[in-house]
Amino acid sequence: MAPNGVVSDKSLIVSFGEMLIDFVPTVSGVSLAEAPGFLKAPGGAPANVAIAVSRLGGKASFVGKLGDDEFGHMLADILKQNGVSGDGILFDQGARTALAFVTLRADGEREFMFYRNPSADMLLTPEELNLDLIRSAKVFHYGSISLIVEPCRSAHLKAMEVAKESGALLSYDPNLRLPLWPSADEARKQILSIWDKADIIKVSDVELEFLTGSNKIDDETAMKLWRPNLTLLLITLGEKGSMYYTKYFHGSVDAFHVNTVDTTGAGDSFVGALLCKIVEDPTILENESKLREVLKFANACGAITTTKKGAIPALPTEAEVLALINGA
């Protein structure tokens, strides 16, 4: 980093997709109908990843569309307050910012009910993309929610293509949200339709089962998702850690055990940490001992994120992560 804190653009991580507001019950372990009240929690996986990167000292930018409403401007402000560049943010006059009502089950896992018909993020067009920003990315990160409907789908595909042409590493976390898809089959088909474009893919154990049809979490099942284009395939297993696969080696890294309150954002925190470290030193993708250290760091980020309610407030700083790793 230069003395004035400016990082050269080739360290920029651009995150593409949706940002929304999760309404989280004030009481855990109750249904939406039983919840006495809700707290606003800004979220959306790609936005969480951008803030995770920034909180760890990396350079992040978010590309997506928000409603030209109070919630949309609130979300844009949250990105800026957290050091994420807003150069890729657009506002739609005709559509609202997406909302999701989230049930926190007693075990900290979540169920979702979405209000997106259509929401602003779905209306991003290819012509509206800030292509200069996308071309300056060292890493271009995205999910699959932006693939569900046009015109956002075309914008997503165009952004991926431009980033790839400009030499960015493409990072993909499908972030399966079944209620948003017309059917499970369509979700599987579209999520896999861009599988052979990415350099780095991270899936959860639940997504592994959904995409492969196998309920076994082992190397054989994971390798069903391996493609020649991949540099790194990651499977996150929650409290059981993570598994990694490259062309040259594979293995697993244990999790950190913490008092889990809310799993929201843990995967995004993991991805943000990984991408930060790859930008700092791309050789970690070819060096197993370095990669294992980075995954230990990413696992610690994910673990810390589960210890507080909501994703963004829970995303850790480097100091917090090192304290957990060093047992402080």
Short mmCIF file of C-alpha atoms in Angstrom, two decimals, residues 41 47 51 53 58 62 68 72 98-99 104 110 143 147 151 177 206 222 224 228 244 246 255-256 298:
data_model
loop_
_atom_site.label_atom_id
_atom_site.label_comp_id
_atom_site.label_asym_id
_atom_site.label_seq_id
_atom_site.Cartn_x
_atom_site.Cartn_y
_atom_site.Cartn_z
CA ALA A 41 -29.96 -5.74 8.56
CA ALA A 47 -22.27 -6.55 -1.01
CA ILE A 51 -17.50 -4.97 2.87
CA VAL A 53 -12.74 -7.18 1.85
CA GLY A 58 -8.49 -4.60 0.93
CA PHE A 62 -19.68 -2.90 -5.62
CA ASP A 68 -34.14 5.25 -5.64
CA GLY A 72 -31.55 2.14 -1.45
CA ALA A 98 -35.19 -5.72 -2.49
CA LEU A 99 -36.28 -6.88 0.96
CA LEU A 104 -33.50 -17.38 12.53
CA ARG A 110 -32.01 -19.28 8.32
CA GLY A 143 -23.20 -15.02 -7.30
CA LEU A 147 -28.75 -14.89 -13.30
CA PRO A 151 -32.17 -7.83 -17.94
CA ARG A 177 -31.58 -19.13 -2.61
CA VAL A 206 -25.76 -27.78 1.07
CA ALA A 222 -16.57 -32.68 -4.93
CA LYS A 224 -18.12 -33.81 -9.91
CA PRO A 228 -10.46 -27.77 -16.27
CA TYR A 244 -10.00 -27.33 -1.12
CA THR A 246 -6.64 -27.39 -7.11
CA ALA A 255 -12.90 -24.79 11.58
CA PHE A 256 -12.62 -22.62 14.68
CA ALA A 298 -10.73 -17.41 6.07
#
